[in-house]
Amino acid sequence: GGGPRSVSAISAAYHSATSLSDEEDDGMRSPDVEDDGMRSPMSPTDFHTAPSVGVEEKLGARAAAGIRERLILALADEEGWVSMQNKPNLKVSRKMAPGGAPGRERDLAMWKVRTTLEASPRAVLNKLLDATAQPKWNPVVSSVEDLGADHGATMLRTCFKGMFGVAAREGIEFRETFEEEEALFVGYTSHGTESLDMEPRAGAQRCYCTLSGYRLAPGQGEGTCEFTFLSLADPGGQIPDWLMNKVGSKGAIDFCAALQSGLKRDGA
């Protein structure tokens, strides 16, 4: 959950994090795990069983390894995407993928937004990792609480403002950062957080992130960043899926614009 880690150790870390002894297992392993321990980037995981005492730290370790595997695979997968916008500095694509909170699993719209930011990848990374400062530049976020990395990956509680009659949302996510060649990655998932019995704050609906993340690579121009934003999330509550399928990209596009404005204010 700290600085970027080399992707060369992803497979080993994944197998280590998901390999529990019989004494540690406590029913956490899923019968649908293949022999090699790998899963598809969007398939359900075995995080839905509450961990026993002494195993909580395994949860974050699994989340961290799972984020790295799934984000790389999802970003590399070019099949099934439908172009929704294709502008010189903004490309938006959508595809349907399995997602949703435990008990509400279903196909949801997954979004991919690509743009160029006027800042170096490292400056963008630093901005993203300063999570508790996000309300200063992201107008839809009211607060972010860093819950630490005691579970093996940084855990964040993010509160989104309610607006236009829609209740406030609160998300609990694990975050992991890593790098591959010249690209930096930040990935998030809510998988496993439901086992921690953390109720949403009064008046807020719990949203659920199956997988989201960013790829930051050097842009063609000096001091620029080729920024890719991937998001597969369940807003929770009574927001209909058909509406998110139509307008779900707006949040990602607005986020990119707000991030660029924040970077400019910092002089990045």
Coordinates of C-alpha atoms in Angstrom, one line a residue:
G1 CA 0.0 0.0 0.0
G2 CA 3.0 2.3 0.1
G3 CA 5.2 3.2 -2.9
P4 CA 5.0 1.3 -6.2
R5 CA 6.1 -2.3 -6.3
S6 CA 7.7 -4.2 -9.1
V7 CA 5.2 -6.3 -11.1
S8 CA 7.7 -9.0 -11.5
A9 CA 6.7 -10.5 -8.1
I10 CA 3.0 -10.4 -8.8
S11 CA 2.5 -14.1 -9.4
A12 CA 4.5 -15.1 -6.4
A13 CA 2.8 -12.6 -4.1
Y14 CA -0.6 -13.7 -5.4
H15 CA 0.1 -17.4 -4.7
S16 CA 1.6 -16.6 -1.3
A17 CA -1.3 -14.4 -0.3
T18 CA -3.9 -16.9 -1.4
S19 CA -2.2 -20.0 0.0
L20 CA -3.4 -20.7 3.6
S21 CA -2.6 -23.7 5.6
D22 CA -5.5 -25.9 6.8
E23 CA -5.3 -24.3 10.2
E24 CA -5.5 -20.8 8.7
D25 CA -8.1 -21.6 6.0
D26 CA -11.3 -21.4 8.0
G27 CA -13.4 -21.8 4.9
M28 CA -11.9 -18.8 3.1
R29 CA -10.8 -20.7 0.0
S30 CA -13.2 -20.9 -2.8
P31 CA -14.0 -24.1 -4.6
D32 CA -13.8 -22.3 -8.0
V33 CA -10.1 -21.5 -7.7
E34 CA -8.3 -23.2 -10.5
D35 CA -5.3 -25.4 -9.9
D36 CA -2.8 -22.6 -10.7
G37 CA -4.5 -20.3 -8.2
M38 CA -5.3 -17.7 -10.9
R39 CA -8.7 -16.2 -11.5
S40 CA -10.1 -14.1 -14.4
P41 CA -10.0 -10.3 -13.7
M42 CA -13.7 -9.9 -13.0
S43 CA -14.6 -13.3 -11.5
P44 CA -16.0 -13.5 -8.0
T45 CA -13.4 -14.0 -5.3
D46 CA -13.4 -15.9 -2.0
F47 CA -13.5 -12.8 0.2
H48 CA -17.1 -13.2 1.3
T49 CA -16.6 -15.4 4.3
A50 CA -15.7 -13.5 7.5
P51 CA -12.1 -14.2 8.5
S52 CA -11.4 -15.7 11.9
V53 CA -9.3 -14.0 14.5
G54 CA -5.7 -13.8 13.4
V55 CA -6.4 -14.1 9.7
E56 CA -7.5 -10.5 9.0
E57 CA -4.1 -9.5 7.7
K58 CA -4.4 -12.2 5.1
L59 CA -7.4 -10.3 3.7
G60 CA -5.5 -7.3 2.7
A61 CA -2.6 -9.3 1.4
R62 CA -5.0 -11.2 -0.9
A63 CA -6.7 -8.0 -1.9
A64 CA -3.3 -6.4 -2.8
A65 CA -2.2 -9.4 -4.9
G66 CA -5.7 -9.7 -6.5
I67 CA -5.8 -6.0 -7.4
R68 CA -2.5 -6.2 -9.2
E69 CA -3.4 -9.3 -11.2
R70 CA -6.9 -8.2 -12.1
L71 CA -6.0 -4.6 -13.1
I72 CA -3.2 -5.6 -15.4
L73 CA -5.4 -8.2 -17.1
A74 CA -8.4 -5.9 -17.4
L75 CA -6.4 -3.0 -18.9
A76 CA -4.7 -5.4 -21.4
D77 CA -8.0 -6.9 -22.5
E78 CA -9.1 -5.1 -25.7
E79 CA -12.1 -7.4 -26.5
G80 CA -15.7 -6.4 -26.2
W81 CA -15.2 -2.6 -25.7
V82 CA -17.6 -0.3 -27.3
S83 CA -16.4 3.3 -28.1
M84 CA -18.7 5.9 -26.5
Q85 CA -16.6 9.0 -27.1
N86 CA -13.5 9.4 -29.4
K87 CA -12.1 12.9 -29.1
P88 CA -8.4 13.9 -29.6
N89 CA -7.8 14.0 -25.8
L90 CA -10.7 11.9 -24.5
K91 CA -11.5 8.3 -25.4
V92 CA -14.3 6.6 -23.5
S93 CA -15.2 2.9 -23.9
R94 CA -17.7 0.6 -22.2
K95 CA -18.2 -3.1 -21.8
M96 CA -20.4 -5.3 -19.7
A97 CA -18.6 -7.4 -17.0
P98 CA -19.5 -9.3 -13.9
G99 CA -19.6 -7.1 -10.8
G100 CA -21.7 -6.0 -7.9
A101 CA -21.6 -6.4 -4.1
P102 CA -21.9 -9.8 -2.6
G103 CA -25.5 -11.0 -2.9
R104 CA -26.1 -8.5 -5.8
E105 CA -23.7 -9.9 -8.4
R106 CA -24.7 -9.1 -12.0
D107 CA -23.3 -7.7 -15.2
L108 CA -22.5 -4.0 -14.9
A109 CA -21.0 -1.4 -17.1
M110 CA -17.3 -1.2 -16.9
W111 CA -15.8 2.0 -18.1
K112 CA -12.4 2.9 -19.5
V113 CA -11.4 6.5 -20.0
R114 CA -8.1 7.6 -21.6
T115 CA -6.7 11.1 -21.6
T116 CA -3.5 13.1 -21.4
L117 CA -2.8 15.0 -18.2
E118 CA -0.4 18.0 -18.1
A119 CA 1.8 16.6 -15.4
S120 CA 4.4 13.9 -15.0
P121 CA 3.3 10.4 -14.1
R122 CA 5.0 10.7 -10.7
A123 CA 3.2 14.0 -9.9
V124 CA -0.1 12.4 -10.8
L125 CA 0.7 9.4 -8.6
N126 CA 1.6 11.6 -5.7
K127 CA -1.7 13.5 -6.1
L128 CA -3.7 10.2 -6.2
L129 CA -1.9 8.7 -3.2
D130 CA -2.6 11.8 -1.0
A131 CA -6.1 10.4 -0.6
T132 CA -7.2 12.4 2.4
A133 CA -6.6 15.7 0.5
Q134 CA -8.9 14.6 -2.3
P135 CA -11.9 16.7 -1.1
K136 CA -9.8 19.8 -1.9
W137 CA -9.9 19.2 -5.6
N138 CA -12.6 16.6 -6.2
P139 CA -16.0 18.4 -5.8
V140 CA -18.0 15.1 -5.4
V141 CA -16.0 13.8 -2.4
S142 CA -16.8 15.1 1.0
S143 CA -14.1 13.1 3.0
V144 CA -11.5 10.4 2.7
E145 CA -10.3 8.5 5.8
D146 CA -7.1 6.5 5.6
L147 CA -7.6 3.4 7.7
G148 CA -4.0 2.3 7.5
A149 CA -2.4 -0.7 6.1
D150 CA -2.8 -3.1 9.0
H151 CA -4.5 -5.6 6.7
G152 CA -1.7 -5.7 4.2
A153 CA -3.0 -3.1 1.8
T154 CA -4.0 0.5 2.4
M155 CA -7.7 0.7 3.3
L156 CA -9.7 3.8 2.6
R157 CA -13.2 5.0 3.5
T158 CA -14.4 7.5 0.9
C159 CA -17.6 9.6 1.3
F160 CA -19.3 11.0 -1.8
K161 CA -21.7 13.9 -1.6
G162 CA -25.4 13.3 -2.2
M163 CA -26.9 15.5 -4.9
F164 CA -30.0 15.8 -7.1
G165 CA -32.1 13.7 -4.7
V166 CA -29.5 10.9 -4.6
A167 CA -28.3 9.9 -1.1
A168 CA -24.6 10.2 -0.2
R169 CA -22.5 7.2 -0.9
E170 CA -19.7 5.6 1.1
G171 CA -17.1 3.2 -0.2
I172 CA -14.6 1.0 1.7
E173 CA -11.7 0.0 -0.5
F174 CA -8.3 -1.6 -0.4
R175 CA -5.7 0.3 -2.5
E176 CA -2.4 -1.1 -3.9
T177 CA 0.3 0.7 -6.0
F178 CA 2.8 -1.0 -8.3
E179 CA 4.8 -0.4 -11.5
E180 CA 5.5 -2.3 -14.7
E181 CA 8.3 -1.1 -17.0
E182 CA 7.6 2.6 -17.3
A183 CA 4.0 2.6 -16.2
L184 CA 2.7 3.2 -12.7
F185 CA -0.5 1.7 -11.4
V186 CA -3.0 2.4 -8.6
G187 CA -5.7 -0.2 -8.1
Y188 CA -8.7 -0.5 -5.8
T189 CA -11.2 -3.1 -4.7
S190 CA -13.9 -3.5 -2.1
H191 CA -13.6 -7.3 -2.1
G192 CA -13.1 -8.4 1.5
T193 CA -14.3 -5.2 3.2
E194 CA -17.8 -6.6 3.7
S195 CA -16.2 -9.1 6.1
L196 CA -15.0 -6.3 8.4
D197 CA -18.5 -5.4 9.6
M198 CA -18.1 -1.7 8.9
E199 CA -21.5 0.0 8.7
P200 CA -21.9 3.0 6.4
R201 CA -22.2 6.4 8.1
A202 CA -25.7 7.7 8.9
G203 CA -27.6 8.8 5.8
A204 CA -25.2 7.2 3.4
Q205 CA -25.6 4.2 1.1
R206 CA -22.7 1.7 0.7
C207 CA -21.2 1.6 -2.8
Y208 CA -19.0 -1.3 -3.9
C209 CA -16.0 -1.3 -6.1
T210 CA -15.4 -4.6 -7.9
L211 CA -12.3 -3.2 -9.5
S212 CA -11.0 0.2 -10.4
G213 CA -7.7 1.8 -11.1
Y214 CA -5.3 4.0 -13.0
R215 CA -2.4 3.4 -15.4
L216 CA 0.0 6.3 -15.6
A217 CA 2.6 6.3 -18.4
P218 CA 4.9 9.0 -19.8
G219 CA 3.0 11.0 -22.5
Q220 CA 4.3 12.0 -25.9
G221 CA 4.9 15.6 -24.7
E222 CA 7.5 16.4 -22.1
G223 CA 6.0 16.5 -18.6
T224 CA 2.8 14.8 -19.6
C225 CA 1.0 11.6 -18.5
E226 CA -1.0 9.2 -20.5
F227 CA -3.8 8.5 -18.0
T228 CA -6.1 5.5 -18.2
F229 CA -9.0 5.2 -15.7
L230 CA -10.8 1.8 -15.4
S231 CA -13.9 1.5 -13.3
L232 CA -16.3 -1.4 -12.5
A233 CA -18.5 -0.3 -9.5
D234 CA -21.9 -0.8 -8.0
P235 CA -23.4 2.5 -6.7
G236 CA -25.7 0.6 -4.4
G237 CA -29.1 1.8 -3.3
Q238 CA -31.9 2.1 -5.8
I239 CA -30.0 3.6 -8.7
P240 CA -31.1 1.5 -11.7
D241 CA -28.4 -0.2 -13.8
W242 CA -29.8 1.0 -17.0
L243 CA -29.1 4.6 -15.9
M244 CA -25.5 3.8 -15.0
N245 CA -25.1 2.1 -18.3
K246 CA -26.0 5.3 -20.1
V247 CA -24.4 8.0 -17.9
G248 CA -21.9 6.1 -15.8
S249 CA -18.9 7.5 -17.6
K250 CA -19.7 11.1 -16.5
G251 CA -18.1 10.4 -13.1
A252 CA -14.9 9.2 -14.6
I253 CA -14.7 12.0 -17.1
D254 CA -15.4 14.6 -14.4
F255 CA -12.8 13.0 -12.1
C256 CA -10.1 13.4 -14.8
A257 CA -11.0 17.0 -15.3
A258 CA -10.9 17.7 -11.5
L259 CA -7.6 15.9 -11.2
Q260 CA -6.1 18.0 -14.0
S261 CA -7.4 21.2 -12.3
G262 CA -5.9 20.1 -9.0
L263 CA -2.5 19.3 -10.6
K264 CA -2.5 22.8 -12.2
R265 CA -3.2 24.4 -8.9
D266 CA -0.2 22.6 -7.4
G267 CA 2.0 23.7 -10.3
A268 CA 2.7 20.1 -11.2

